[in-house]
Amino acid sequence: MNAPGKVYLVPTVLSADALFSIPAYVTAIVQRLSVFYVENERTARRYLKALDRNINIDALQLLPMNENHPPDVAFARKILLEGKDIGILSEAGCPAIADPGHLVVQAAHSINARVIPMVGPNSILLALMASGMNGQHFRFAGYLPVKPPERTQMIRELEQESERKKQTQIFIETPYRNNQLLKNILDNCKDQTQLCIAADITAPGEYIKTKTIKEWKKQLPDLHKRPAIFLLYARQD
């Protein structure tokens, strides 16, 4: 029996102007793949063509994986057992981090197929690196609840956990709700708590600032429809 195919976790850009952030070896791998699980077919086509304009996009099999259409993991196992390799593409950044790609990775492990993570930009780690907050003890909480009461409770719990554990709390929001989330943070956190806002990472308009809640209240950035990461670190002093 032949060895199963491999799953390549293919990084993509965080912004349209950041192709420089993708290592050259990613293109070399992509050129020989014909099956991809993708969050958005249109975005995936555009990105693959940007990596190599000679790629025959129409010859590729682009399979959906998103919140409305979970990946067909049974089909992934079938392809891998036939010895074919698979690529996984997120909408932005590194796949299987805050997206459904991890389900395909689970399927690969279940049949002992090799999983190969590839180097590329990840907004969570880049934001943490630039925040000045605790990079040894941190938590990624993903998306916060949408409903105001639950969201307020979660923000307060994150701040309390940060203070208790000396832990950086990292979370995200749908870009069109960023301004509302920022207001919720300022309304519910202590003045001395630190907040880092990292928006448009790797884009020409990259914005990364760490200030206390009290300092942020003096002047707020407009984050509407800007991809952003929020980091919270509670201080006792």
Short mmCIF file of C-alpha atoms in Angstrom, two decimals, residues 5-11 25-26 29-30 32-33 35-37 80 84-89 95 104-105 108 114-118:
data_model
loop_
_atom_site.label_atom_id
_atom_site.label_comp_id
_atom_site.label_asym_id
_atom_site.label_seq_id
_atom_site.Cartn_x
_atom_site.Cartn_y
_atom_site.Cartn_z
CA GLY A 5 -0.48 12.01 0.66
CA LYS A 6 0.66 15.03 2.66
CA VAL A 7 -1.27 18.02 3.94
CA TYR A 8 0.47 21.35 3.40
CA LEU A 9 -0.67 24.27 5.56
CA VAL A 10 -0.12 27.09 3.07
CA PRO A 11 0.21 30.60 4.52
CA TYR A 25 9.49 27.95 -0.92
CA VAL A 26 5.72 28.32 -0.49
CA ILE A 29 5.07 23.73 -3.04
CA VAL A 30 1.90 25.38 -4.37
CA ARG A 32 2.74 21.08 -7.60
CA LEU A 33 -0.53 20.92 -5.68
CA VAL A 35 -6.25 20.04 -4.51
CA PHE A 36 -6.89 22.81 -1.99
CA TYR A 37 -9.32 23.36 0.85
CA LEU A 80 -4.87 11.34 0.97
CA LYS A 84 -2.50 12.79 -3.38
CA ASP A 85 -1.28 15.86 -1.52
CA ILE A 86 -3.63 18.56 -0.23
CA GLY A 87 -3.08 22.26 0.43
CA ILE A 88 -5.08 24.24 3.01
CA LEU A 89 -5.55 27.98 2.47
CA PRO A 95 -4.32 28.10 8.11
CA VAL A 104 -8.77 18.58 7.64
CA VAL A 105 -5.61 18.34 9.74
CA ALA A 108 -4.92 13.63 8.14
CA ARG A 114 2.02 13.74 7.23
CA VAL A 115 1.04 17.34 8.08
CA ILE A 116 3.47 20.08 7.04
CA PRO A 117 3.04 23.59 8.48
CA MET A 118 4.69 26.23 6.31
#
